[in-house]
Amino acid sequence: MTHNIIEYCLKKSGATKDYPFGFDPLVIKIAGKMFALIFENKGNYAYINLKCDPVIAGNLREQHESVRPGYHMNKKHWNTIVLDGSLPESDIYLMIDHSYDRVVQNLPKSLRQTIY
């Protein structure tokens, strides 16, 4: 599952991977801004941190046990999704899309135009 999620993130227009904190996590960025952090070496399951609208983030946490406040992130704007198989990959892909879009929306207009 983790491989598919990494590949999905990297297919986003302008997405790049980086390891600014060492071997783990893998950080996926757009225009130098993080939109996904993938932790593969922490406990029994991998997990991914994704940026999220605060209202949506709260709703997702209430609906899914595997969605938690962002690990080592601003808990208002980031969720951690435990990749334990309880959520379909399609749902995780939608969350990745949302995270990517949130970050792109906050980029300067001139930079946004070069991405799409």
PDB file of C-alpha atoms in Angstrom:
ATOM      1  CA  MET A   1       0.000   0.000   0.000  1.00  0.00           C
ATOM      2  CA  THR A   2       2.757   2.467   0.917  1.00  0.00           C
ATOM      3  CA  HIS A   3       4.406   2.119  -2.491  1.00  0.00           C
ATOM      4  CA  ASN A   4       1.130   2.974  -4.268  1.00  0.00           C
ATOM      5  CA  ILE A   5       0.612   6.007  -2.037  1.00  0.00           C
ATOM      6  CA  ILE A   6       4.134   7.302  -2.668  1.00  0.00           C
ATOM      7  CA  GLU A   7       3.689   6.835  -6.411  1.00  0.00           C
ATOM      8  CA  TYR A   8       0.326   8.618  -6.307  1.00  0.00           C
ATOM      9  CA  CYS A   9       1.854  11.598  -4.486  1.00  0.00           C
ATOM     10  CA  LEU A  10       4.766  11.823  -6.911  1.00  0.00           C
ATOM     11  CA  LYS A  11       2.427  11.856  -9.926  1.00  0.00           C
ATOM     12  CA  LYS A  12       1.058  15.215  -8.763  1.00  0.00           C
ATOM     13  CA  SER A  13       2.172  18.066 -11.014  1.00  0.00           C
ATOM     14  CA  GLY A  14       5.432  19.512  -9.693  1.00  0.00           C
ATOM     15  CA  ALA A  15       5.736  17.052  -6.793  1.00  0.00           C
ATOM     16  CA  THR A  16       9.228  16.250  -5.568  1.00  0.00           C
ATOM     17  CA  LYS A  17      10.522  13.970  -2.836  1.00  0.00           C
ATOM     18  CA  ASP A  18      12.943  14.999  -0.155  1.00  0.00           C
ATOM     19  CA  TYR A  19      14.470  13.683   3.076  1.00  0.00           C
ATOM     20  CA  PRO A  20      15.036  16.889   5.093  1.00  0.00           C
ATOM     21  CA  PHE A  21      14.797  15.051   8.435  1.00  0.00           C
ATOM     22  CA  GLY A  22      16.981  12.047   7.567  1.00  0.00           C
ATOM     23  CA  PHE A  23      15.949   8.645   6.233  1.00  0.00           C
ATOM     24  CA  ASP A  24      12.419   8.804   7.669  1.00  0.00           C
ATOM     25  CA  PRO A  25      10.033  10.415   6.850  1.00  0.00           C
ATOM     26  CA  LEU A  26       9.892  10.766   3.098  1.00  0.00           C
ATOM     27  CA  VAL A  27       8.604  14.300   2.489  1.00  0.00           C
ATOM     28  CA  ILE A  28       6.717  15.112  -0.697  1.00  0.00           C
ATOM     29  CA  LYS A  29       6.670  18.771  -1.644  1.00  0.00           C
ATOM     30  CA  ILE A  30       5.228  21.137  -4.190  1.00  0.00           C
ATOM     31  CA  ALA A  31       7.241  24.311  -4.816  1.00  0.00           C
ATOM     32  CA  GLY A  32       9.269  23.604  -1.673  1.00  0.00           C
ATOM     33  CA  LYS A  33       6.172  23.253   0.549  1.00  0.00           C
ATOM     34  CA  MET A  34       5.293  19.955   2.216  1.00  0.00           C
ATOM     35  CA  PHE A  35       1.971  18.310   1.395  1.00  0.00           C
ATOM     36  CA  ALA A  36       2.715  14.733   2.488  1.00  0.00           C
ATOM     37  CA  LEU A  37       5.085  13.123   4.980  1.00  0.00           C
ATOM     38  CA  ILE A  38       5.291   9.345   4.834  1.00  0.00           C
ATOM     39  CA  PHE A  39       6.655   7.464   7.840  1.00  0.00           C
ATOM     40  CA  GLU A  40       7.501   3.842   7.096  1.00  0.00           C
ATOM     41  CA  ASN A  41       9.639   2.955  10.099  1.00  0.00           C
ATOM     42  CA  LYS A  42       7.506   3.855  13.123  1.00  0.00           C
ATOM     43  CA  GLY A  43       5.725   0.932  14.732  1.00  0.00           C
ATOM     44  CA  ASN A  44       3.552  -1.745  13.141  1.00  0.00           C
ATOM     45  CA  TYR A  45       2.130   0.366  10.317  1.00  0.00           C
ATOM     46  CA  ALA A  46       3.298   3.114   8.017  1.00  0.00           C
ATOM     47  CA  TYR A  47       1.464   6.386   8.224  1.00  0.00           C
ATOM     48  CA  ILE A  48       1.094   9.588   6.258  1.00  0.00           C
ATOM     49  CA  ASN A  49       0.680  13.177   7.404  1.00  0.00           C
ATOM     50  CA  LEU A  50      -1.533  15.297   5.155  1.00  0.00           C
ATOM     51  CA  LYS A  51      -2.614  18.919   5.294  1.00  0.00           C
ATOM     52  CA  CYS A  52      -6.361  19.342   5.757  1.00  0.00           C
ATOM     53  CA  ASP A  53      -9.014  22.007   6.212  1.00  0.00           C
ATOM     54  CA  PRO A  54      -9.584  22.185   9.999  1.00  0.00           C
ATOM     55  CA  VAL A  55     -13.328  21.425   9.796  1.00  0.00           C
ATOM     56  CA  ILE A  56     -12.795  18.476   7.459  1.00  0.00           C
ATOM     57  CA  ALA A  57      -9.888  17.275   9.618  1.00  0.00           C
ATOM     58  CA  GLY A  58     -12.124  17.126  12.669  1.00  0.00           C
ATOM     59  CA  ASN A  59     -14.839  15.280  10.782  1.00  0.00           C
ATOM     60  CA  LEU A  60     -12.379  12.695   9.435  1.00  0.00           C
ATOM     61  CA  ARG A  61     -10.997  12.093  12.943  1.00  0.00           C
ATOM     62  CA  GLU A  62     -14.503  11.515  14.278  1.00  0.00           C
ATOM     63  CA  GLN A  63     -15.411   9.119  11.460  1.00  0.00           C
ATOM     64  CA  HIS A  64     -12.213   7.044  11.254  1.00  0.00           C
ATOM     65  CA  GLU A  65     -10.114   5.622  14.055  1.00  0.00           C
ATOM     66  CA  SER A  66      -7.078   5.555  11.737  1.00  0.00           C
ATOM     67  CA  VAL A  67      -7.226   9.350  11.201  1.00  0.00           C
ATOM     68  CA  ARG A  68      -5.564  11.242  14.037  1.00  0.00           C
ATOM     69  CA  PRO A  69      -4.227  14.726  14.744  1.00  0.00           C
ATOM     70  CA  GLY A  70      -1.003  15.362  12.809  1.00  0.00           C
ATOM     71  CA  TYR A  71       2.059  13.661  14.305  1.00  0.00           C
ATOM     72  CA  HIS A  72       4.686  16.374  15.011  1.00  0.00           C
ATOM     73  CA  MET A  73       2.612  18.884  12.991  1.00  0.00           C
ATOM     74  CA  ASN A  74       0.103  21.660  13.624  1.00  0.00           C
ATOM     75  CA  LYS A  75      -2.795  19.496  14.776  1.00  0.00           C
ATOM     76  CA  LYS A  76      -5.363  21.996  13.547  1.00  0.00           C
ATOM     77  CA  HIS A  77      -4.196  21.787   9.923  1.00  0.00           C
ATOM     78  CA  TRP A  78      -2.648  18.316   9.614  1.00  0.00           C
ATOM     79  CA  ASN A  79      -3.936  14.764   9.982  1.00  0.00           C
ATOM     80  CA  THR A  80      -1.998  11.555  10.395  1.00  0.00           C
ATOM     81  CA  ILE A  81      -3.540   8.571   8.623  1.00  0.00           C
ATOM     82  CA  VAL A  82      -2.422   5.168   9.866  1.00  0.00           C
ATOM     83  CA  LEU A  83      -1.993   2.905   6.837  1.00  0.00           C
ATOM     84  CA  ASP A  84      -3.422  -0.181   8.502  1.00  0.00           C
ATOM     85  CA  GLY A  85      -5.810  -1.139   5.698  1.00  0.00           C
ATOM     86  CA  SER A  86      -8.915   0.169   7.470  1.00  0.00           C
ATOM     87  CA  LEU A  87      -9.354   2.939   4.877  1.00  0.00           C
ATOM     88  CA  PRO A  88      -9.564   2.174   1.161  1.00  0.00           C
ATOM     89  CA  GLU A  89      -6.682   3.551  -0.911  1.00  0.00           C
ATOM     90  CA  SER A  90      -9.230   5.584  -2.886  1.00  0.00           C
ATOM     91  CA  ASP A  91     -10.155   7.497   0.308  1.00  0.00           C
ATOM     92  CA  ILE A  92      -6.484   8.127   1.054  1.00  0.00           C
ATOM     93  CA  TYR A  93      -5.985   9.373  -2.515  1.00  0.00           C
ATOM     94  CA  LEU A  94      -8.808  11.888  -1.980  1.00  0.00           C
ATOM     95  CA  MET A  95      -7.085  13.095   1.187  1.00  0.00           C
ATOM     96  CA  ILE A  96      -3.803  13.434  -0.729  1.00  0.00           C
ATOM     97  CA  ASP A  97      -5.599  15.450  -3.417  1.00  0.00           C
ATOM     98  CA  HIS A  98      -7.044  17.721  -0.741  1.00  0.00           C
ATOM     99  CA  SER A  99      -3.642  18.224   0.920  1.00  0.00           C
ATOM    100  CA  TYR A 100      -1.956  18.999  -2.400  1.00  0.00           C
ATOM    101  CA  ASP A 101      -4.709  21.457  -3.347  1.00  0.00           C
ATOM    102  CA  ARG A 102      -4.513  23.206   0.053  1.00  0.00           C
ATOM    103  CA  VAL A 103      -0.789  23.780  -0.373  1.00  0.00           C
ATOM    104  CA  VAL A 104      -1.056  24.873  -4.023  1.00  0.00           C
ATOM    105  CA  GLN A 105      -3.836  27.354  -3.156  1.00  0.00           C
ATOM    106  CA  ASN A 106      -1.490  29.098  -0.727  1.00  0.00           C
ATOM    107  CA  LEU A 107       1.293  29.537  -3.283  1.00  0.00           C
ATOM    108  CA  PRO A 108       1.701  32.879  -5.056  1.00  0.00           C
ATOM    109  CA  LYS A 109      -0.476  33.107  -8.177  1.00  0.00           C
ATOM    110  CA  SER A 110       2.534  33.311 -10.503  1.00  0.00           C
ATOM    111  CA  LEU A 111       3.891  30.069  -9.053  1.00  0.00           C
ATOM    112  CA  ARG A 112       0.497  28.308  -9.165  1.00  0.00           C
ATOM    113  CA  GLN A 113       0.253  29.071 -12.893  1.00  0.00           C
ATOM    114  CA  THR A 114       3.538  27.264 -13.576  1.00  0.00           C
ATOM    115  CA  ILE A 115       2.340  24.109 -11.792  1.00  0.00           C
ATOM    116  CA  TYR A 116      -0.810  23.324 -13.767  1.00  0.00           C
TER     117      TYR A 116
END
